[in-house]
Amino acid sequence: MTFISEEQQLMINIAKEFAVNEVRPRVKEVDSTDQRPQDLVDRVAELGLRGIMISEEWGGLGAGLTTQVMIVEEMAKEGYISGSLINNMMALPLLKVGTQQQKEKYLEKLAAGEYYMGFAFTEASAGSDASNIQTTAVKDGDEWILNGTKIFISIIHSDAFLVSARTNETHPGGISAFIVEKDYPGFSTGGHYKKIGLHGSDTGELYLKNCRVPAENMMGKENKGLNVVFTALDVGRMNIAAIALGMAQGAFDRATAYAQQRIQFGRPISQFQAIQHYAADMLAQIEVSRAMIYKTAQMYDSGESIARDSAICKLYATEMACRVTDRAIQICGGYGLTEDGEIERYFRDARVLPIVEGTSEIQKMIIARTIFPKK
Ligand SMILES: Cc1cc2nc3c(=O)[nH]c(=O)nc-3n(C[C@H](O)[C@H](O)[C@H](O)COP(=O)(O)OP(=O)(O)OC[C@H]3O[C@@H](n4cnc5c(N)ncnc54)[C@H](O)[C@@H]3O)c2cc1C
């Protein structure tokens, strides 16, 4: 690729070596135990990959989204858990809308991998409709008192979360965002969702019972909390798209290697036109996704808005990963369905991607709004 520098290539190579040599041997164990592999997360920090897009001022690498998606893609070739290890989604809202005090308190620790911050917006009544939350925040002196329950929260053992809460019943929107640390009184977590895939991501629930949060922990403006998470969403969608791309490539590589050594009717199944057509179709979809993802990441790095294009990337790449991993199983026959074949894990993990961080239907809604803007 001519458009990436030697420095970018070096970072990608470091990520690739780590994924192949250190993550690959552990993937099966993480999938079966469903435990977050903290030692691997710590290694990612040691390699400097927790702060790819965090500026050097705060101890990050100061690289752009193009570098980030390429690294995520490379790592996700070994599967979802590998691709997700560098996710540091809350760093961007902090950089963009955090106060100086919040940046000083959290950013360096996030970049160093000493601290983990998740986000907690989803509730029983508020999935795709993030505005329909029941969690409330009431001001009490220089603190806010939060009450409510968040569900489907990733990396539930994080040190802190960006939490949405209703701060005004009458104000349109009326939602604010707060950094809530796990040690605050009234904060607890629980539950553990057994999911089809994305094992090792510790998805659970977060409970706030008269949880007292210092007023300085509000991120962004009062009653404008949804805007805070929207600042992270474009990059979040690109990360998921890059994970989908890497996983599709990983499943493709494994399935086509298998097709060349599996003999039926006296020859490798790769010599049958049906299998060749599957492979050609898979590769075409992977390359289309890659081109779109790289183009959109470059747009972001040159300061352009990617609201529409990141939705296209997320929609196309995640649906593509479902199709490609499904075909990969078909190519591998019965072997593709077994744990040893690995492909079934790619298939299970891929199925979750069109749902997390905005479903495919919501991506279509975002794209459609740019085609038919409200008059
Ligand atoms: C593994 C995992 C990890 C997650 N991690 C987090 C996290 O860390 N933090 C967090 O806050 N949330 C998290 N989520 C929640 C995730 O963001 C939601 O699951 C997602 O936004 C969809 O919400 P829902 O599941 O309630 O589905 P619903 O909103 O109930 O949607 C159900 C179906 O209806 C469709 N639908 C809904 N509204 C419309 C519409 N207007 N037009 C057309 N179709 C529509 C949806 O597309 C979907 O097909 C996670 C979810 C999962 C599965």
PDB file of N, CA, C and O in Angstrom, residues 27 31 76-81 195-199 243-244 246-252 254-255 282 317-333 335-339 341-355:
ATOM      1  N   VAL A  27      -6.882 -17.927  21.902  1.00  0.00           N
ATOM      2  CA  VAL A  27      -8.238 -17.582  21.484  1.00  0.00           C
ATOM      3  C   VAL A  27      -9.260 -18.640  21.901  1.00  0.00           C
ATOM      4  O   VAL A  27     -10.347 -18.329  22.401  1.00  0.00           O
ATOM      5  N   ASP A  31     -12.488 -18.096  24.322  1.00  0.00           N
ATOM      6  CA  ASP A  31     -13.836 -18.393  23.807  1.00  0.00           C
ATOM      7  C   ASP A  31     -14.566 -19.350  24.751  1.00  0.00           C
ATOM      8  O   ASP A  31     -15.753 -19.169  25.017  1.00  0.00           O
ATOM      9  N   ALA A  76      -7.806  -8.493  14.108  1.00  0.00           N
ATOM     10  CA  ALA A  76      -9.077  -9.241  14.041  1.00  0.00           C
ATOM     11  C   ALA A  76      -8.996 -10.443  13.108  1.00  0.00           C
ATOM     12  O   ALA A  76      -9.886 -11.284  13.116  1.00  0.00           O
ATOM     13  N   LYS A  77      -7.920 -10.532  12.323  1.00  0.00           N
ATOM     14  CA  LYS A  77      -7.762 -11.743  11.497  1.00  0.00           C
ATOM     15  C   LYS A  77      -7.679 -12.980  12.393  1.00  0.00           C
ATOM     16  O   LYS A  77      -7.986 -14.083  11.979  1.00  0.00           O
ATOM     17  N   GLU A  78      -7.244 -12.772  13.637  1.00  0.00           N
ATOM     18  CA  GLU A  78      -7.191 -13.894  14.594  1.00  0.00           C
ATOM     19  C   GLU A  78      -8.508 -14.053  15.351  1.00  0.00           C
ATOM     20  O   GLU A  78      -8.608 -14.887  16.234  1.00  0.00           O
ATOM     21  N   GLY A  79      -9.481 -13.224  15.047  1.00  0.00           N
ATOM     22  CA  GLY A  79     -10.789 -13.363  15.670  1.00  0.00           C
ATOM     23  C   GLY A  79     -11.199 -12.106  16.412  1.00  0.00           C
ATOM     24  O   GLY A  79     -10.396 -11.167  16.571  1.00  0.00           O
ATOM     25  N   TYR A  80     -12.446 -12.101  16.865  1.00  0.00           N
ATOM     26  CA  TYR A  80     -12.990 -10.904  17.508  1.00  0.00           C
ATOM     27  C   TYR A  80     -12.178 -10.478  18.715  1.00  0.00           C
ATOM     28  O   TYR A  80     -11.835  -9.319  18.882  1.00  0.00           O
ATOM     29  N   ILE A  81     -11.867 -11.444  19.592  1.00  0.00           N
ATOM     30  CA  ILE A  81     -11.241 -11.070  20.860  1.00  0.00           C
ATOM     31  C   ILE A  81      -9.926 -10.338  20.604  1.00  0.00           C
ATOM     32  O   ILE A  81      -9.590  -9.353  21.257  1.00  0.00           O
ATOM     33  N   LYS A 195     -23.604 -15.145  25.653  1.00  0.00           N
ATOM     34  CA  LYS A 195     -23.945 -14.743  24.293  1.00  0.00           C
ATOM     35  C   LYS A 195     -23.485 -15.785  23.282  1.00  0.00           C
ATOM     36  O   LYS A 195     -22.583 -16.577  23.561  1.00  0.00           O
ATOM     37  N   ILE A 196     -24.032 -15.703  22.076  1.00  0.00           N
ATOM     38  CA  ILE A 196     -23.643 -16.596  20.979  1.00  0.00           C
ATOM     39  C   ILE A 196     -22.152 -16.419  20.642  1.00  0.00           C
ATOM     40  O   ILE A 196     -21.444 -17.366  20.314  1.00  0.00           O
ATOM     41  N   GLY A 197     -21.674 -15.195  20.758  1.00  0.00           N
ATOM     42  CA  GLY A 197     -20.281 -14.906  20.401  1.00  0.00           C
ATOM     43  C   GLY A 197     -19.753 -13.744  21.233  1.00  0.00           C
ATOM     44  O   GLY A 197     -20.352 -13.371  22.251  1.00  0.00           O
ATOM     45  N   LEU A 198     -18.635 -13.178  20.771  1.00  0.00           N
ATOM     46  CA  LEU A 198     -17.973 -12.079  21.497  1.00  0.00           C
ATOM     47  C   LEU A 198     -17.645 -12.482  22.931  1.00  0.00           C
ATOM     48  O   LEU A 198     -17.814 -11.707  23.878  1.00  0.00           O
ATOM     49  N   HIS A 199     -17.230 -13.739  23.086  1.00  0.00           N
ATOM     50  CA  HIS A 199     -16.844 -14.194  24.416  1.00  0.00           C
ATOM     51  C   HIS A 199     -15.568 -13.475  24.848  1.00  0.00           C
ATOM     52  O   HIS A 199     -14.746 -13.105  24.027  1.00  0.00           O
ATOM     53  N   ILE A 243     -13.045  -4.570  12.552  1.00  0.00           N
ATOM     54  CA  ILE A 243     -13.054  -5.907  13.164  1.00  0.00           C
ATOM     55  C   ILE A 243     -13.748  -6.887  12.212  1.00  0.00           C
ATOM     56  O   ILE A 243     -13.259  -7.997  11.965  1.00  0.00           O
ATOM     57  N   ALA A 244     -14.880  -6.464  11.656  1.00  0.00           N
ATOM     58  CA  ALA A 244     -15.623  -7.326  10.720  1.00  0.00           C
ATOM     59  C   ALA A 244     -14.758  -7.678   9.507  1.00  0.00           C
ATOM     60  O   ALA A 244     -14.710  -8.837   9.065  1.00  0.00           O
ATOM     61  N   GLY A 246     -11.389  -7.701   9.302  1.00  0.00           N
ATOM     62  CA  GLY A 246     -10.310  -8.618   9.684  1.00  0.00           C
ATOM     63  C   GLY A 246     -10.832 -10.028   9.896  1.00  0.00           C
ATOM     64  O   GLY A 246     -10.216 -11.011   9.458  1.00  0.00           O
ATOM     65  N   MET A 247     -11.989 -10.132  10.565  1.00  0.00           N
ATOM     66  CA  MET A 247     -12.545 -11.467  10.817  1.00  0.00           C
ATOM     67  C   MET A 247     -12.922 -12.163   9.513  1.00  0.00           C
ATOM     68  O   MET A 247     -12.703 -13.372   9.351  1.00  0.00           O
ATOM     69  N   ALA A 248     -13.516 -11.411   8.581  1.00  0.00           N
ATOM     70  CA  ALA A 248     -13.889 -12.009   7.291  1.00  0.00           C
ATOM     71  C   ALA A 248     -12.636 -12.513   6.571  1.00  0.00           C
ATOM     72  O   ALA A 248     -12.614 -13.614   6.008  1.00  0.00           O
ATOM     73  N   GLN A 249     -11.570 -11.696   6.614  1.00  0.00           N
ATOM     74  CA  GLN A 249     -10.315 -12.110   5.966  1.00  0.00           C
ATOM     75  C   GLN A 249      -9.744 -13.363   6.647  1.00  0.00           C
ATOM     76  O   GLN A 249      -9.269 -14.289   5.977  1.00  0.00           O
ATOM     77  N   GLY A 250      -9.804 -13.384   7.981  1.00  0.00           N
ATOM     78  CA  GLY A 250      -9.289 -14.542   8.725  1.00  0.00           C
ATOM     79  C   GLY A 250     -10.049 -15.816   8.370  1.00  0.00           C
ATOM     80  O   GLY A 250      -9.450 -16.881   8.159  1.00  0.00           O
ATOM     81  N   ALA A 251     -11.375 -15.719   8.294  1.00  0.00           N
ATOM     82  CA  ALA A 251     -12.190 -16.896   7.951  1.00  0.00           C
ATOM     83  C   ALA A 251     -11.935 -17.310   6.498  1.00  0.00           C
ATOM     84  O   ALA A 251     -11.838 -18.506   6.178  1.00  0.00           O
ATOM     85  N   PHE A 252     -11.789 -16.325   5.616  1.00  0.00           N
ATOM     86  CA  PHE A 252     -11.508 -16.599   4.198  1.00  0.00           C
ATOM     87  C   PHE A 252     -10.172 -17.332   4.053  1.00  0.00           C
ATOM     88  O   PHE A 252     -10.074 -18.339   3.337  1.00  0.00           O
ATOM     89  N   ARG A 254      -8.553 -19.128   6.197  1.00  0.00           N
ATOM     90  CA  ARG A 254      -8.607 -20.495   6.729  1.00  0.00           C
ATOM     91  C   ARG A 254      -9.410 -21.415   5.809  1.00  0.00           C
ATOM     92  O   ARG A 254      -9.017 -22.560   5.552  1.00  0.00           O
ATOM     93  N   ALA A 255     -10.526 -20.918   5.300  1.00  0.00           N
ATOM     94  CA  ALA A 255     -11.392 -21.760   4.460  1.00  0.00           C
ATOM     95  C   ALA A 255     -10.720 -22.086   3.118  1.00  0.00           C
ATOM     96  O   ALA A 255     -10.796 -23.225   2.630  1.00  0.00           O
ATOM     97  N   MET A 282     -16.546 -14.203  -1.971  1.00  0.00           N
ATOM     98  CA  MET A 282     -16.113 -13.756  -0.635  1.00  0.00           C
ATOM     99  C   MET A 282     -15.024 -12.691  -0.757  1.00  0.00           C
ATOM    100  O   MET A 282     -15.074 -11.637  -0.114  1.00  0.00           O
ATOM    101  N   ALA A 317     -19.781  -3.801   6.102  1.00  0.00           N
ATOM    102  CA  ALA A 317     -18.720  -4.725   6.554  1.00  0.00           C
ATOM    103  C   ALA A 317     -19.260  -5.762   7.543  1.00  0.00           C
ATOM    104  O   ALA A 317     -18.851  -6.926   7.507  1.00  0.00           O
ATOM    105  N   THR A 318     -20.172  -5.359   8.438  1.00  0.00           N
ATOM    106  CA  THR A 318     -20.659  -6.338   9.429  1.00  0.00           C
ATOM    107  C   THR A 318     -21.589  -7.358   8.771  1.00  0.00           C
ATOM    108  O   THR A 318     -21.523  -8.542   9.087  1.00  0.00           O
ATOM    109  N   GLU A 319     -22.427  -6.897   7.835  1.00  0.00           N
ATOM    110  CA  GLU A 319     -23.303  -7.853   7.127  1.00  0.00           C
ATOM    111  C   GLU A 319     -22.443  -8.759   6.236  1.00  0.00           C
ATOM    112  O   GLU A 319     -22.705  -9.954   6.092  1.00  0.00           O
ATOM    113  N   MET A 320     -21.406  -8.168   5.635  1.00  0.00           N
ATOM    114  CA  MET A 320     -20.479  -8.930   4.795  1.00  0.00           C
ATOM    115  C   MET A 320     -19.789 -10.027   5.612  1.00  0.00           C
ATOM    116  O   MET A 320     -19.654 -11.175   5.169  1.00  0.00           O
ATOM    117  N   ALA A 321     -19.367  -9.687   6.845  1.00  0.00           N
ATOM    118  CA  ALA A 321     -18.672 -10.682   7.685  1.00  0.00           C
ATOM    119  C   ALA A 321     -19.604 -11.855   7.996  1.00  0.00           C
ATOM    120  O   ALA A 321     -19.150 -13.004   8.057  1.00  0.00           O
ATOM    121  N   CYS A 322     -20.895 -11.576   8.169  1.00  0.00           N
ATOM    122  CA  CYS A 322     -21.855 -12.678   8.408  1.00  0.00           C
ATOM    123  C   CYS A 322     -21.925 -13.581   7.173  1.00  0.00           C
ATOM    124  O   CYS A 322     -21.898 -14.812   7.291  1.00  0.00           O
ATOM    125  N   ARG A 323     -22.007 -12.968   5.987  1.00  0.00           N
ATOM    126  CA  ARG A 323     -22.104 -13.780   4.751  1.00  0.00           C
ATOM    127  C   ARG A 323     -20.819 -14.575   4.520  1.00  0.00           C
ATOM    128  O   ARG A 323     -20.845 -15.769   4.200  1.00  0.00           O
ATOM    129  N   VAL A 324     -19.679 -13.909   4.679  1.00  0.00           N
ATOM    130  CA  VAL A 324     -18.393 -14.554   4.373  1.00  0.00           C
ATOM    131  C   VAL A 324     -18.102 -15.696   5.350  1.00  0.00           C
ATOM    132  O   VAL A 324     -17.652 -16.776   4.943  1.00  0.00           O
ATOM    133  N   THR A 325     -18.387 -15.491   6.640  1.00  0.00           N
ATOM    134  CA  THR A 325     -18.110 -16.563   7.606  1.00  0.00           C
ATOM    135  C   THR A 325     -19.078 -17.732   7.390  1.00  0.00           C
ATOM    136  O   THR A 325     -18.719 -18.889   7.603  1.00  0.00           O
ATOM    137  N   ASP A 326     -20.287 -17.426   6.934  1.00  0.00           N
ATOM    138  CA  ASP A 326     -21.255 -18.488   6.610  1.00  0.00           C
ATOM    139  C   ASP A 326     -20.740 -19.332   5.431  1.00  0.00           C
ATOM    140  O   ASP A 326     -20.747 -20.562   5.465  1.00  0.00           O
ATOM    141  N   ARG A 327     -20.246 -18.662   4.387  1.00  0.00           N
ATOM    142  CA  ARG A 327     -19.698 -19.383   3.214  1.00  0.00           C
ATOM    143  C   ARG A 327     -18.442 -20.157   3.602  1.00  0.00           C
ATOM    144  O   ARG A 327     -18.165 -21.235   3.073  1.00  0.00           O
ATOM    145  N   ALA A 328     -17.661 -19.587   4.530  1.00  0.00           N
ATOM    146  CA  ALA A 328     -16.435 -20.272   4.961  1.00  0.00           C
ATOM    147  C   ALA A 328     -16.798 -21.613   5.594  1.00  0.00           C
ATOM    148  O   ALA A 328     -16.127 -22.629   5.359  1.00  0.00           O
ATOM    149  N   ILE A 329     -17.873 -21.626   6.375  1.00  0.00           N
ATOM    150  CA  ILE A 329     -18.329 -22.890   6.965  1.00  0.00           C
ATOM    151  C   ILE A 329     -18.734 -23.849   5.847  1.00  0.00           C
ATOM    152  O   ILE A 329     -18.378 -25.027   5.853  1.00  0.00           O
ATOM    153  N   GLN A 330     -19.454 -23.353   4.864  1.00  0.00           N
ATOM    154  CA  GLN A 330     -19.926 -24.211   3.765  1.00  0.00           C
ATOM    155  C   GLN A 330     -18.742 -24.856   3.042  1.00  0.00           C
ATOM    156  O   GLN A 330     -18.773 -26.046   2.718  1.00  0.00           O
ATOM    157  N   ILE A 331     -17.700 -24.073   2.809  1.00  0.00           N
ATOM    158  CA  ILE A 331     -16.511 -24.603   2.125  1.00  0.00           C
ATOM    159  C   ILE A 331     -15.872 -25.723   2.958  1.00  0.00           C
ATOM    160  O   ILE A 331     -15.395 -26.721   2.416  1.00  0.00           O
ATOM    161  N   CYS A 332     -15.878 -25.557   4.257  1.00  0.00           N
ATOM    162  CA  CYS A 332     -15.204 -26.538   5.127  1.00  0.00           C
ATOM    163  C   CYS A 332     -16.090 -27.727   5.494  1.00  0.00           C
ATOM    164  O   CYS A 332     -15.618 -28.648   6.188  1.00  0.00           O
ATOM    165  N   GLY A 333     -17.345 -27.710   5.078  1.00  0.00           N
ATOM    166  CA  GLY A 333     -18.231 -28.837   5.365  1.00  0.00           C
ATOM    167  C   GLY A 333     -18.353 -29.082   6.868  1.00  0.00           C
ATOM    168  O   GLY A 333     -18.340 -28.137   7.665  1.00  0.00           O
ATOM    169  N   TYR A 335     -16.264 -30.146   8.995  1.00  0.00           N
ATOM    170  CA  TYR A 335     -15.114 -29.643   9.751  1.00  0.00           C
ATOM    171  C   TYR A 335     -15.347 -28.182  10.170  1.00  0.00           C
ATOM    172  O   TYR A 335     -14.964 -27.755  11.256  1.00  0.00           O
ATOM    173  N   GLY A 336     -16.007 -27.428   9.292  1.00  0.00           N
ATOM    174  CA  GLY A 336     -16.279 -26.014   9.576  1.00  0.00           C
ATOM    175  C   GLY A 336     -17.175 -25.813  10.784  1.00  0.00           C
ATOM    176  O   GLY A 336     -17.197 -24.733  11.384  1.00  0.00           O
ATOM    177  N   LEU A 337     -17.930 -26.849  11.137  1.00  0.00           N
ATOM    178  CA  LEU A 337     -18.860 -26.736  12.266  1.00  0.00           C
ATOM    179  C   LEU A 337     -18.205 -27.108  13.596  1.00  0.00           C
ATOM    180  O   LEU A 337     -18.817 -26.944  14.644  1.00  0.00           O
ATOM    181  N   THR A 338     -16.981 -27.614  13.532  1.00  0.00           N
ATOM    182  CA  THR A 338     -16.338 -28.085  14.765  1.00  0.00           C
ATOM    183  C   THR A 338     -15.473 -26.995  15.394  1.00  0.00           C
ATOM    184  O   THR A 338     -14.995 -26.095  14.696  1.00  0.00           O
ATOM    185  N   GLU A 339     -15.266 -27.121  16.698  1.00  0.00           N
ATOM    186  CA  GLU A 339     -14.411 -26.150  17.400  1.00  0.00           C
ATOM    187  C   GLU A 339     -13.001 -26.140  16.833  1.00  0.00           C
ATOM    188  O   GLU A 339     -12.375 -25.100  16.698  1.00  0.00           O
ATOM    189  N   GLY A 341     -12.059 -26.595  13.899  1.00  0.00           N
ATOM    190  CA  GLY A 341     -11.986 -25.908  12.605  1.00  0.00           C
ATOM    191  C   GLY A 341     -11.914 -24.401  12.740  1.00  0.00           C
ATOM    192  O   GLY A 341     -11.573 -23.709  11.781  1.00  0.00           O
ATOM    193  N   GLU A 342     -12.229 -23.854  13.902  1.00  0.00           N
ATOM    194  CA  GLU A 342     -12.159 -22.414  14.205  1.00  0.00           C
ATOM    195  C   GLU A 342     -13.217 -21.570  13.500  1.00  0.00           C
ATOM    196  O   GLU A 342     -13.597 -20.519  13.982  1.00  0.00           O
ATOM    197  N   ILE A 343     -13.658 -22.022  12.304  1.00  0.00           N
ATOM    198  CA  ILE A 343     -14.540 -21.157  11.505  1.00  0.00           C
ATOM    199  C   ILE A 343     -15.848 -20.897  12.238  1.00  0.00           C
ATOM    200  O   ILE A 343     -16.415 -19.817  12.130  1.00  0.00           O
ATOM    201  N   GLU A 344     -16.324 -21.889  12.992  1.00  0.00           N
ATOM    202  CA  GLU A 344     -17.602 -21.690  13.689  1.00  0.00           C
ATOM    203  C   GLU A 344     -17.510 -20.520  14.673  1.00  0.00           C
ATOM    204  O   GLU A 344     -18.477 -19.801  14.884  1.00  0.00           O
ATOM    205  N   ARG A 345     -16.342 -20.287  15.242  1.00  0.00           N
ATOM    206  CA  ARG A 345     -16.185 -19.151  16.163  1.00  0.00           C
ATOM    207  C   ARG A 345     -16.270 -17.826  15.407  1.00  0.00           C
ATOM    208  O   ARG A 345     -16.927 -16.876  15.853  1.00  0.00           O
ATOM    209  N   TYR A 346     -15.628 -17.766  14.236  1.00  0.00           N
ATOM    210  CA  TYR A 346     -15.734 -16.552  13.413  1.00  0.00           C
ATOM    211  C   TYR A 346     -17.207 -16.277  13.074  1.00  0.00           C
ATOM    212  O   TYR A 346     -17.671 -15.142  13.109  1.00  0.00           O
ATOM    213  N   PHE A 347     -17.913 -17.354  12.744  1.00  0.00           N
ATOM    214  CA  PHE A 347     -19.319 -17.235  12.352  1.00  0.00           C
ATOM    215  C   PHE A 347     -20.157 -16.716  13.526  1.00  0.00           C
ATOM    216  O   PHE A 347     -20.966 -15.797  13.374  1.00  0.00           O
ATOM    217  N   ARG A 348     -19.939 -17.278  14.737  1.00  0.00           N
ATOM    218  CA  ARG A 348     -20.715 -16.843  15.914  1.00  0.00           C
ATOM    219  C   ARG A 348     -20.395 -15.389  16.261  1.00  0.00           C
ATOM    220  O   ARG A 348     -21.282 -14.599  16.564  1.00  0.00           O
ATOM    221  N   ASP A 349     -19.109 -15.062  16.221  1.00  0.00           N
ATOM    222  CA  ASP A 349     -18.725 -13.690  16.575  1.00  0.00           C
ATOM    223  C   ASP A 349     -19.260 -12.683  15.557  1.00  0.00           C
ATOM    224  O   ASP A 349     -19.716 -11.598  15.919  1.00  0.00           O
ATOM    225  N   ALA A 350     -19.190 -13.057  14.282  1.00  0.00           N
ATOM    226  CA  ALA A 350     -19.646 -12.137  13.226  1.00  0.00           C
ATOM    227  C   ALA A 350     -21.124 -11.788  13.416  1.00  0.00           C
ATOM    228  O   ALA A 350     -21.541 -10.649  13.185  1.00  0.00           O
ATOM    229  N   ARG A 351     -21.900 -12.762  13.903  1.00  0.00           N
ATOM    230  CA  ARG A 351     -23.350 -12.539  13.987  1.00  0.00           C
ATOM    231  C   ARG A 351     -23.725 -11.406  14.949  1.00  0.00           C
ATOM    232  O   ARG A 351     -24.787 -10.798  14.852  1.00  0.00           O
ATOM    233  N   VAL A 352     -22.827 -11.120  15.886  1.00  0.00           N
ATOM    234  CA  VAL A 352     -23.134 -10.069  16.865  1.00  0.00           C
ATOM    235  C   VAL A 352     -22.866  -8.674  16.284  1.00  0.00           C
ATOM    236  O   VAL A 352     -23.460  -7.675  16.706  1.00  0.00           O
ATOM    237  N   LEU A 353     -21.984  -8.597  15.309  1.00  0.00           N
ATOM    238  CA  LEU A 353     -21.503  -7.282  14.856  1.00  0.00           C
ATOM    239  C   LEU A 353     -22.580  -6.386  14.226  1.00  0.00           C
ATOM    240  O   LEU A 353     -22.528  -5.168  14.394  1.00  0.00           O
ATOM    241  N   PRO A 354     -23.575  -6.946  13.494  1.00  0.00           N
ATOM    242  CA  PRO A 354     -24.611  -6.036  12.966  1.00  0.00           C
ATOM    243  C   PRO A 354     -25.576  -5.527  14.041  1.00  0.00           C
ATOM    244  O   PRO A 354     -26.498  -4.778  13.735  1.00  0.00           O
ATOM    245  N   ILE A 355     -25.348  -5.911  15.298  1.00  0.00           N
ATOM    246  CA  ILE A 355     -26.240  -5.448  16.382  1.00  0.00           C
ATOM    247  C   ILE A 355     -25.548  -4.421  17.281  1.00  0.00           C
ATOM    248  O   ILE A 355     -26.134  -3.405  17.634  1.00  0.00           O
TER     249      ILE A 355
END
